[in-house]
XYZ file of C-alpha atoms in Angstrom:
683
model
C -2.948 5.291 25.290
C -0.698 3.364 27.210
C -0.877 -0.367 26.936
C 0.007 -3.233 29.147
C 3.749 -3.489 28.026
C 4.594 0.038 28.461
C 4.485 1.247 25.160
C 2.061 4.170 23.957
C -0.043 4.811 21.095
C -1.125 8.676 19.851
C -4.826 9.252 20.447
C -6.966 9.843 17.663
C -7.852 13.400 18.961
C -5.127 14.517 21.323
C -5.902 16.844 24.470
C -9.437 16.117 24.697
C -11.021 16.216 27.976
C -10.253 12.919 30.271
C -13.260 12.924 32.514
C -10.529 13.099 35.230
C -12.975 15.708 37.270
C -13.461 16.177 41.135
C -15.070 12.953 42.099
C -12.344 10.363 40.210
C -9.492 12.340 41.354
C -10.895 12.220 45.147
C -11.052 8.288 44.272
C -7.648 8.145 43.528
C -6.624 9.899 46.350
C -8.512 7.906 48.619
C -6.844 4.561 47.123
C -10.196 2.947 45.293
C -11.446 2.734 41.580
C -15.040 3.346 42.591
C -16.630 6.850 42.918
C -19.348 5.736 44.797
C -16.699 4.007 47.120
C -15.261 8.214 48.528
C -16.462 10.198 51.333
C -18.089 12.373 49.068
C -20.802 9.591 48.149
C -20.347 6.885 50.899
C -22.084 8.907 53.557
C -25.094 9.384 51.521
C -25.230 5.679 50.508
C -25.350 5.035 54.202
C -27.877 7.502 54.988
C -30.304 5.979 52.420
C -29.628 2.402 53.628
C -30.248 3.253 56.977
C -33.397 5.302 56.304
C -34.899 2.157 54.389
C -33.266 -0.072 56.701
C -31.308 -2.326 54.013
C -27.950 -3.083 53.254
C -26.021 -0.309 51.698
C -23.476 -3.180 49.756
C -26.374 -5.679 49.247
C -29.011 -6.249 46.575
C -30.449 -2.787 46.589
C -26.520 -1.566 46.461
C -27.246 -0.004 42.924
C -30.381 1.852 44.287
C -28.568 3.376 46.926
C -26.264 4.857 44.619
C -28.776 6.119 42.057
C -30.724 7.721 45.326
C -27.590 9.076 46.660
C -26.435 10.547 43.384
C -29.723 11.978 42.110
C -30.605 13.508 45.791
C -27.358 15.452 45.392
C -28.208 16.833 41.972
C -31.680 17.706 42.739
C -30.754 19.410 46.103
C -28.146 21.806 44.022
C -30.684 22.314 41.273
C -33.310 23.339 43.592
C -31.122 25.496 45.889
C -30.029 27.437 42.480
C -33.675 28.369 42.153
C -34.898 25.475 39.266
C -38.393 24.128 40.525
C -39.963 20.723 39.461
C -42.073 21.404 35.954
C -43.243 19.647 32.731
C -40.944 21.938 30.832
C -37.361 23.373 30.025
C -34.535 22.454 33.258
C -37.940 21.840 35.137
C -38.620 19.102 33.586
C -34.858 17.661 33.728
C -35.014 18.331 37.377
C -38.158 16.059 37.695
C -36.632 13.184 35.919
C -33.781 13.183 37.762
C -36.057 13.177 41.206
C -38.227 10.528 39.795
C -35.523 8.099 38.574
C -34.234 8.033 42.128
C -37.707 7.756 43.827
C -38.417 4.970 41.453
C -35.515 3.372 42.938
C -36.497 4.085 46.579
C -39.961 2.186 45.667
C -37.242 -0.470 44.471
C -35.535 -0.392 47.601
C -39.011 -1.331 49.350
C -39.563 1.892 51.253
C -43.454 2.869 51.715
C -43.155 6.418 52.595
C -41.420 9.535 51.160
C -37.393 8.710 51.485
C -35.629 11.243 49.779
C -36.286 14.519 51.804
C -35.429 12.705 54.811
C -31.914 12.526 53.289
C -31.180 16.552 53.056
C -29.758 16.994 56.465
C -27.212 13.957 55.840
C -26.530 15.995 52.307
C -26.332 19.298 53.830
C -23.768 18.020 56.499
C -21.603 16.659 53.828
C -21.482 19.462 51.514
C -23.358 22.385 53.282
C -20.123 24.281 54.943
C -18.212 24.137 51.057
C -21.859 25.229 49.592
C -23.617 27.851 52.013
C -26.797 27.906 49.595
C -27.508 24.447 50.009
C -27.824 25.267 53.805
C -29.826 28.468 52.864
C -32.231 26.274 50.897
C -32.730 23.457 53.073
C -36.352 23.965 53.937
C -37.175 24.646 50.078
C -35.315 21.523 49.035
C -36.863 19.344 51.862
C -40.519 20.491 51.062
C -40.021 20.015 47.289
C -38.721 16.853 47.599
C -41.402 15.580 49.641
C -44.393 17.189 47.979
C -43.060 15.696 44.588
C -42.293 12.305 46.053
C -45.628 12.077 47.342
C -47.413 12.728 44.420
C -45.215 10.650 42.046
C -45.848 7.672 44.135
C -49.454 7.992 43.392
C -48.163 8.497 39.477
C -45.756 5.340 39.889
C -48.597 3.063 41.553
C -51.033 3.796 38.795
C -48.241 3.537 35.999
C -47.282 0.223 37.541
C -50.579 -1.239 37.025
C -51.250 -0.118 33.996
C -47.735 -1.356 32.614
C -48.734 -4.806 34.460
C -51.731 -4.937 32.489
C -49.910 -4.213 29.313
C -47.092 -6.737 29.696
C -50.061 -9.541 30.155
C -51.313 -8.721 26.986
C -47.722 -9.361 25.341
C -47.688 -13.146 26.490
C -44.404 -13.721 27.158
C -43.058 -11.438 24.367
C -39.613 -9.786 25.059
C -40.495 -5.977 23.686
C -43.198 -3.968 24.785
C -44.254 -1.964 21.904
C -43.151 1.797 21.510
C -46.501 2.984 21.110
C -47.728 1.453 24.411
C -44.597 3.345 25.901
C -45.898 6.118 24.748
C -49.334 5.933 25.644
C -48.031 5.278 29.176
C -45.596 8.604 29.252
C -48.138 10.663 27.209
C -51.292 10.081 28.926
C -50.540 8.565 32.580
C -47.092 10.586 33.159
C -45.020 7.490 33.499
C -41.598 8.794 31.834
C -40.078 6.324 29.937
C -36.924 5.642 31.636
C -38.956 4.358 34.246
C -40.848 2.002 31.869
C -37.469 0.813 30.892
C -36.032 0.226 34.560
C -39.827 -1.816 35.447
C -39.309 -4.165 32.493
C -35.504 -4.505 33.072
C -36.407 -6.774 36.169
C -38.873 -8.656 33.933
C -36.125 -9.342 31.099
C -37.857 -7.483 29.035
C -37.221 -4.124 26.848
C -38.827 -1.131 24.914
C -38.971 -0.774 21.275
C -37.562 2.250 21.085
C -37.884 2.874 17.379
C -41.585 2.899 18.026
C -41.316 4.908 20.697
C -39.491 7.569 19.191
C -41.736 7.194 16.212
C -45.324 7.775 18.540
C -43.403 10.943 20.117
C -41.854 12.463 16.657
C -45.671 12.039 15.184
C -47.120 14.056 18.420
C -44.547 16.903 17.951
C -45.039 16.681 14.271
C -48.881 17.312 14.762
C -48.299 20.127 17.268
C -46.275 22.035 15.160
C -48.932 21.808 12.565
C -51.233 23.099 14.883
C -48.971 25.861 15.422
C -48.158 26.642 12.417
C -51.582 26.981 11.254
C -52.205 29.424 14.013
C -50.340 32.079 11.793
C -48.027 32.900 14.865
C -45.008 31.684 12.739
C -45.234 34.158 9.569
C -46.368 37.101 11.889
C -43.238 36.491 14.208
C -40.694 36.507 10.929
C -42.107 40.220 10.189
C -40.364 41.191 13.092
C -36.910 39.840 12.485
C -37.027 41.461 8.689
C -37.979 44.804 10.505
C -35.329 44.318 12.917
C -32.566 43.911 10.630
C -33.703 46.655 8.571
C -34.773 49.630 11.040
C -32.567 48.339 14.299
C -33.130 48.463 17.792
C -35.211 51.248 19.514
C -33.562 53.709 21.758
C -35.347 53.909 25.254
C -35.859 57.221 26.772
C -38.266 56.481 29.309
C -35.720 56.265 32.185
C -35.571 60.093 32.304
C -38.329 61.387 30.491
C -42.094 60.897 29.696
C -42.568 62.855 26.828
C -40.104 62.659 23.310
C -40.240 63.150 19.853
C -39.101 60.219 17.331
C -39.110 59.201 13.931
C -41.525 56.728 12.557
C -39.564 53.842 11.010
C -42.204 50.960 10.611
C -45.829 51.080 10.168
C -47.769 47.660 10.500
C -51.551 47.025 9.849
C -52.895 43.353 10.132
C -49.272 41.978 10.764
C -48.041 43.238 7.133
C -45.704 46.467 7.096
C -47.370 49.523 5.523
C -46.253 53.133 4.403
C -49.471 54.869 5.496
C -52.200 54.320 7.891
C -55.648 56.077 7.823
C -57.668 57.385 10.582
C -60.089 54.055 12.243
C -57.211 51.581 11.180
C -55.507 49.421 13.872
C -52.015 49.618 13.581
C -48.576 49.061 15.271
C -45.736 51.711 15.150
C -42.051 51.597 15.571
C -39.962 54.761 16.058
C -36.709 55.192 15.867
C -36.731 55.950 19.760
C -39.387 56.304 22.582
C -39.937 57.006 26.066
C -42.903 54.163 25.729
C -42.139 50.783 27.953
C -42.392 47.885 26.440
C -43.566 45.132 28.255
C -40.861 42.707 29.817
C -39.568 41.601 33.170
C -43.174 41.482 34.586
C -43.726 45.054 33.987
C -46.610 45.688 31.431
C -46.373 48.181 28.471
C -46.743 51.999 28.767
C -49.926 53.985 27.507
C -50.399 57.383 26.173
C -50.739 59.289 22.814
C -48.710 59.798 19.629
C -49.062 63.273 17.923
C -47.775 64.434 14.432
C -47.309 67.764 13.609
C -50.530 67.933 11.188
C -52.893 66.965 13.729
C -53.088 62.878 13.593
C -53.565 61.776 17.195
C -52.438 57.762 17.617
C -53.606 56.356 21.401
C -51.135 53.824 22.624
C -53.289 50.874 24.375
C -49.958 48.837 25.220
C -46.348 48.847 24.377
C -44.364 45.566 23.361
C -40.698 44.681 22.767
C -39.982 42.401 20.234
C -36.537 40.746 19.582
C -35.631 42.057 23.123
C -34.930 45.575 22.115
C -37.574 46.804 19.212
C -40.528 48.928 21.075
C -43.758 48.338 19.140
C -46.337 50.935 19.880
C -50.315 49.438 19.435
C -53.366 51.148 18.929
C -56.187 52.544 16.654
C -55.400 55.795 14.838
C -58.389 58.220 16.283
C -57.974 61.195 13.573
C -55.400 62.000 10.561
C -52.663 59.989 8.789
C -49.334 58.782 9.653
C -46.601 57.511 7.407
C -43.236 56.180 7.399
C -40.667 58.996 8.334
C -42.919 61.281 10.216
C -41.647 62.847 13.441
C -43.936 62.532 15.956
C -44.563 63.546 19.436
C -44.682 60.949 22.103
C -46.694 60.882 25.511
C -46.789 58.535 27.964
C -49.530 58.412 30.509
C -47.689 60.037 33.329
C -50.329 59.092 36.204
C -50.208 55.425 35.068
C -46.323 55.261 34.938
C -46.017 56.866 38.186
C -48.143 54.077 39.584
C -46.631 51.168 37.718
C -42.944 52.645 38.807
C -44.541 52.569 42.484
C -45.594 49.031 42.444
C -42.168 47.914 40.613
C -39.832 49.325 42.957
C -42.444 48.048 45.694
C -41.350 44.323 44.068
C -37.353 44.813 44.962
C -38.369 45.830 48.543
C -40.756 42.994 48.909
C -38.419 40.467 47.742
C -35.600 41.218 50.237
C -38.233 41.637 52.880
C -39.508 38.174 52.095
C -35.649 36.747 52.268
C -35.023 38.417 55.803
C -38.560 37.139 57.387
C -38.588 33.710 55.415
C -34.780 32.883 54.503
C -32.550 33.527 51.553
C -33.927 30.307 49.842
C -36.476 32.889 48.978
C -35.939 33.831 45.129
C -38.369 35.369 42.512
C -40.310 33.130 40.110
C -42.108 35.674 38.442
C -43.805 39.206 38.455
C -46.628 41.232 37.072
C -46.489 44.918 37.737
C -49.021 47.400 36.397
C -50.346 50.877 37.625
C -52.983 48.976 39.532
C -51.312 46.518 41.821
C -48.551 44.240 41.777
C -48.109 40.315 41.610
C -44.998 38.605 43.141
C -44.357 34.837 42.942
C -41.441 33.367 44.896
C -39.992 29.964 46.206
C -40.953 29.059 49.381
C -42.641 25.741 50.568
C -45.401 26.912 52.725
C -48.108 29.194 53.334
C -46.810 32.412 55.133
C -48.565 33.195 58.377
C -50.404 36.194 59.462
C -47.259 36.961 61.564
C -44.857 36.554 58.698
C -46.938 38.973 56.552
C -47.178 41.417 59.091
C -43.351 41.600 59.550
C -42.730 41.803 55.785
C -45.282 45.134 55.497
C -43.753 46.702 58.455
C -40.134 46.134 57.257
C -41.111 47.215 53.669
C -43.018 50.372 55.067
C -40.214 51.295 56.914
C -37.852 51.614 53.904
C -40.145 53.541 52.248
C -40.380 56.254 55.158
C -36.666 56.487 54.582
C -37.574 58.438 51.400
C -33.765 57.710 50.116
C -32.935 58.215 46.946
C -33.128 55.103 44.367
C -29.686 54.850 42.527
C -29.007 53.442 39.229
C -25.499 52.588 37.927
C -24.761 50.614 34.781
C -22.428 47.696 35.098
C -21.224 44.839 33.757
C -23.311 41.510 35.156
C -20.493 40.152 36.791
C -19.188 43.515 38.369
C -22.980 43.960 39.383
C -23.129 40.554 41.306
C -19.342 41.126 42.905
C -21.255 44.175 44.242
C -23.802 42.677 46.027
C -26.529 42.769 43.446
C -29.031 40.139 43.526
C -29.349 38.721 39.978
C -32.745 36.066 38.916
C -31.722 32.650 38.249
C -32.432 31.763 34.460
C -32.557 35.072 33.412
C -30.190 36.645 30.418
C -28.731 39.748 31.093
C -26.414 41.607 28.291
C -22.708 43.026 28.405
C -24.384 46.212 30.377
C -26.911 45.889 33.200
C -28.782 48.713 35.239
C -28.220 48.190 38.969
C -30.972 49.435 41.029
C -30.126 50.362 44.870
C -32.798 51.457 47.153
C -33.193 51.811 50.749
C -31.004 52.685 53.764
C -29.405 49.471 55.667
C -26.092 50.076 58.048
C -25.874 46.262 58.920
C -25.432 45.179 55.155
C -21.839 45.675 53.995
C -22.896 48.021 51.092
C -24.978 50.051 53.246
C -27.942 49.497 51.248
C -31.319 47.585 51.838
C -32.269 46.417 48.223
C -29.649 45.832 45.224
C -30.789 44.080 42.093
C -30.194 43.908 38.503
C -33.549 45.478 36.755
C -34.144 47.048 33.029
C -37.730 48.117 34.463
C -38.726 51.896 35.163
C -38.596 53.293 38.869
C -39.245 55.748 41.375
C -36.824 58.550 42.053
C -36.927 58.045 46.133
C -38.664 55.482 47.828
C -41.014 57.531 49.565
C -42.616 58.031 46.187
C -44.024 54.643 46.503
C -45.924 56.062 49.878
C -47.326 53.044 51.534
C -47.531 49.095 50.771
C -50.355 46.618 51.676
C -50.305 42.992 50.896
C -53.928 42.385 50.087
C -53.554 37.797 49.505
C -50.856 35.286 49.813
C -51.785 32.401 48.087
C -50.079 28.812 46.063
C -49.556 28.779 42.519
C -47.357 25.388 42.223
C -45.424 23.183 44.437
C -42.781 25.283 46.398
C -44.112 28.666 44.989
C -46.210 31.236 46.406
C -47.652 34.368 45.006
C -48.094 38.021 46.776
C -50.450 40.369 45.921
C -50.286 44.064 47.186
C -50.957 47.703 46.433
C -49.368 50.859 46.926
C -50.007 54.569 46.830
C -53.527 55.462 46.309
C -54.595 51.931 45.655
C -53.263 50.674 48.918
C -55.179 53.841 50.621
C -58.378 53.267 48.800
C -57.973 49.632 49.914
C -57.537 50.727 53.459
C -60.412 53.294 53.305
C -62.592 50.236 51.962
C -61.714 47.885 54.655
C -62.522 50.548 57.290
C -65.771 51.069 56.125
C -66.789 47.631 55.914
C -65.417 47.032 59.501
C -67.734 50.425 60.901
C -70.416 48.897 58.868
C -70.284 45.508 60.502
C -69.809 46.696 63.918
C -72.820 49.140 63.384
C -75.050 45.921 62.112
C -74.139 44.639 65.457
C -74.155 47.912 67.707
C -70.913 47.309 68.991
C -67.425 49.464 69.138
C -65.280 48.135 65.708
C -62.461 47.165 67.885
C -64.836 44.670 69.823
C -66.280 43.113 66.429
C -63.544 39.882 66.646
C -64.577 38.559 69.743
C -68.511 38.955 68.657
C -68.071 37.364 65.398
C -66.410 34.397 67.371
C -69.400 34.133 70.193
C -71.744 34.528 66.928
C -70.131 31.435 65.346
C -70.126 29.386 68.485
C -73.981 30.422 68.938
C -74.708 29.473 65.071
C -72.934 25.626 65.582
C -75.175 25.212 68.859
C -78.513 26.569 67.148
C -77.607 23.766 63.745
C -77.025 21.297 66.245
C -80.227 21.974 67.996
C -81.978 22.363 64.706
C -80.606 18.993 63.111
C -81.694 17.367 66.349
C -85.086 18.840 66.210
C -85.539 17.652 62.183
C -84.151 13.954 63.398
C -86.993 14.237 66.193
C -89.473 15.059 63.660
C -88.671 12.739 61.091
C -88.782 9.863 63.255
C -91.621 11.393 65.500
C -94.364 12.782 63.122
C -95.299 16.005 61.564
C -97.205 17.387 58.800
C -97.693 16.252 55.275
C -100.907 14.035 55.185
C -101.625 11.090 53.031
C -99.887 7.792 53.057
C -96.569 9.353 53.335
C -97.550 10.461 56.993
C -97.873 7.014 58.471
C -95.240 6.366 60.765
C -94.877 2.402 61.037
C -96.574 0.207 58.350
C -96.330 -3.630 57.694
C -95.985 -5.221 54.655
C -96.271 -9.065 54.313
C -94.725 -9.231 57.609
C -92.042 -6.850 57.087
C -92.088 -3.240 58.826
C -91.387 -0.035 56.952
C -90.972 3.754 57.784
C -91.717 5.714 54.629
C -91.742 9.474 55.023
C -91.345 12.770 53.165
C -89.256 15.520 54.985
C -89.452 19.472 54.417
C -86.457 21.500 54.867
C -83.833 18.440 55.285
C -80.593 18.324 53.887
C -79.984 15.278 51.430
C -76.423 14.767 53.281
C -78.492 14.095 56.785
C -80.664 11.522 55.177
C -78.023 8.517 55.723
C -78.092 9.821 59.564
C -81.903 9.482 59.748
C -81.926 6.336 58.022
C -79.319 4.332 60.603
C -81.945 6.158 63.238
C -85.084 4.588 61.657
C -83.090 1.613 61.521
C -82.454 1.312 64.807
C -86.067 2.435 65.816
C -87.342 -0.447 63.782
C -85.208 -3.395 64.692
C -86.019 -5.260 62.039
C -87.232 -3.598 58.598
C -86.946 -1.042 55.983
C -86.661 2.703 56.077
C -87.505 5.227 53.216
C -87.076 9.100 53.290
C -87.539 11.623 50.517
C -85.745 15.051 51.393
C -87.618 17.701 49.583
C -85.450 21.008 49.046
C -87.023 24.793 48.310
C -86.002 24.724 44.480
C -88.129 21.452 44.093
C -85.621 18.790 43.898
C -85.801 15.845 46.209
C -83.435 13.376 47.059
C -84.265 9.806 48.479
C -82.277 7.284 50.755
C -83.582 4.151 51.245
C -82.350 1.413 54.417
C -82.218 -2.235 54.887
C -81.275 -3.698 58.473
C -78.617 -6.236 57.979
C -81.252 -9.452 58.631
C -83.462 -8.292 55.538
C -80.514 -7.677 53.032
C -80.819 -11.403 51.983
C -84.448 -10.486 50.525
C -84.032 -7.017 49.802
C -81.489 -4.584 48.245
C -81.351 -0.808 49.025
C -79.712 -0.250 45.936
C -82.854 -1.443 44.120
C -85.582 -0.068 46.287
C -83.984 3.133 45.831
C -83.984 2.915 42.165
C -87.605 2.489 42.254
C -88.163 5.444 44.345
C -85.772 7.684 42.019
C -87.360 6.602 39.265
C -90.987 7.622 40.370
C -89.547 10.974 40.364
C -87.864 11.581 37.212
C -84.470 10.302 38.479
C -82.046 7.655 36.961
C -80.070 5.147 38.985
C -78.701 5.555 42.586
C -76.083 3.938 44.556
C -74.861 2.217 47.948
C -74.630 -0.781 49.566
C -77.648 -3.294 50.084
C -78.175 -1.923 53.717
C -78.321 1.703 52.745
C -78.405 3.465 49.142
C -79.365 7.295 48.005
C -80.410 8.744 44.817
C -81.480 12.227 43.560
C -85.364 12.993 41.639
C -85.714 16.276 39.723
C -89.439 16.716 40.802
C -89.601 16.671 44.230
C -93.526 16.894 44.118
C -93.909 13.241 43.210
C -92.203 12.466 46.701
C -95.371 10.717 47.943
C -95.488 8.712 44.426
C -91.743 7.752 45.252
C -92.744 6.424 48.615
C -95.380 4.645 47.165
C -93.216 2.649 44.659
C -90.456 1.611 47.538
C -93.579 0.453 49.563
C -94.822 -1.190 46.227
C -91.633 -3.216 45.450
C -91.220 -4.380 49.658
C -94.740 -5.796 49.213
C -93.909 -7.324 45.907
C -90.768 -9.023 47.570
C -92.508 -9.891 50.625
C -95.400 -11.613 48.390
C -93.113 -13.423 46.335
C -91.281 -14.765 49.522
C-alpha cells in the first residue's frame, strides 16, 4: 500500500488479486476513474437514456448504469444457453434481469425496455463475441417475455408493499416475515423490496427475513427426509465404495456375461433373492444401458446357469457409473457371486438407438434452419419416440418444420457409417464437436460424427459429445417424421418425432384417415383441403343464420305455452318481456337481452335458456331509465333461486345467473315478474 508521502506498507496477504480487470484497465487507458465512463459501458448507458427519453447523467444516472450492466450480463448468459427459471443458474439470471427491469420502471418507462437495447449491445460487442450476434433473436425474445411478465409481478408486489408500509405507521424497518411473504407467496425478490424501501427511507429486517427463509428450508428438509430418499441413496454410496464402477459393454454387444456384485431388496443389500421378489442387481460388467443423457434404460433378461430368470424392466445409473438392473425374479434363486448371462432386448435397443441418433441429426438441422442460437435443453429417447427440447423464442412455422424433416431425411439417405472416437473434452470441442452447456464431462468423452457435409470444414454433418448408444450407419434410422412442435417454457420449444417402423406406422395411419375423410365426402384425397375450407365457410354461414333465427324466435313468439309465452306484459305500468328459450346458448343471452331492451324502449327483459342436459341460465335486463327503481342483479337472483341456483352477477342494467333445474324455468320467470310487480306496487 503506497501512502501519500510515498512510503509503502507491505500488505498482510501479498499477491492477492488487485481487481485490475479489463474494465479498470480500460478506464485508466481512457483517462477516467469511472468504469461506466468508458466506451464499453457509455454507449449502452446512452442507448438506455435515449430509449427512455431521459438524461443519462441526470437523476436516473444510477438506474441507467444498472440497466446497461445487467443487460450485458443477462445477454451473455442467455447466449451461453442459460434461461430464466426459479432454480440454479436460471434463478441467478432472473434476479439480474429483474433488478435491471425494476430500474427501467423507476426511470418511468411504461413498456418493456431491455429487449430494445440488445441491438446496441450487439453493435458494441458482437464482433469480439460472435455468439452474441448468433443468439440475438433468442436474447431479444427472452428479455421481452420476461420483462412483460415481471411488470405484472412488479405492479402487484408494489401494491402489496404499499399496503404493508402503511401498516407500519411510520416505522423505519419492514418486518422480515413481511418481506419473506412478499418473496415466497407473491414472487417479489428481497433486493427489489429493499430498493423500493430505500427511496422511502426504510429498510428490511434482514435477520427476520433470514429466519423465515431458514424455517422454510428446515421444513422442506424435514419433509424430504421423511420420504426415505436420503436413506435409500446412502446405500449406493456404500456399495460404490465396495464394488466399484460397472463396466459398460453395450456399445459393442447386447449379450454378455457378468458377475453379481450386489443384490438389493426393498433398498437393503441381501445375499440371495428368491423367486417372486422384486430386486435390484449390480454386476461387474453389463451390456444394459443405464438411463442417462435423456436415453431410457435398457430392458431384457438375466439368466443364471442353474435356471434362474430375472426379467429386467429398467436399468438406471447410480452415482454416474454404477448400472443397476431393476426387475422381479421370475423363477429360481440368485445369490452374490453368481455368474449370469445378460441379454438386452435387441428390438427395443435398436429402436432406441435410431431415435437417439435422430436427435443428433435433428439438433444440427434446427441450428441450420432456425439459427445457431438453438441449443439442446433436454431430451427423452426411447424405443417408441423421441422428444427434443431446444432454445428458440417462437413457434416454428410449417415451412421450417418441413425443411428440418427434409434435411434430416437427406442425411439418413446418405447411409454413411457413424464414427466414434474417444477424446479429451478440449480436443473434441477444438475438432468441432458440439458440447451441451452445463453438462459435466469427464477426462475422456465419446465423440459421435454422423453424416457427410462437404461444406463443413471437417466434412461431417453432425459432431457431438455423447455417451449414449447409436446406430451403426445413419441409414439404420430409416425415416424421420416430426409429429408435434410445442412450447415448454419461456424461450424453450419441444419437438416430438418418430423414426423407423414407428414413423412408417404413423404415416400409414395418417394416409388411412385421409382416405376415410375423403371417402366420407366422396372426393379425391387431394381435394380434401379445399373441401374442408368450403365446409367451414358453409358452417359459419349456417351458424349465423341459425343465431338470427333463434333471435327472431326469442323476440317474436314460438312454442312453450303458459305464462312464459306471453310476449309483452305490463306490471304496475312497467313493460316486461319474460320468455323461456329452448336450444339457445347461454352466452347468447346478453345479445338477446339488448335486443329486447331496444324493442321495449323502457321496461324489463328476462330470458331463461334451457339446455339439453336439463340446466338453465337466466339473464335480466333493465333499461337505463328504470335502473334507479329496478336492479337487474336483484331480479336475476330471484329468478335463479327459483331454479335452485345461488347468486348472480352483473350490473344494474344487465345481470346473468345459472340454475341447475331448468324444469323450473317458468317458475324463475314468474319470480322475476313477482319481483317487478312488488317494486312497481311499492313505487
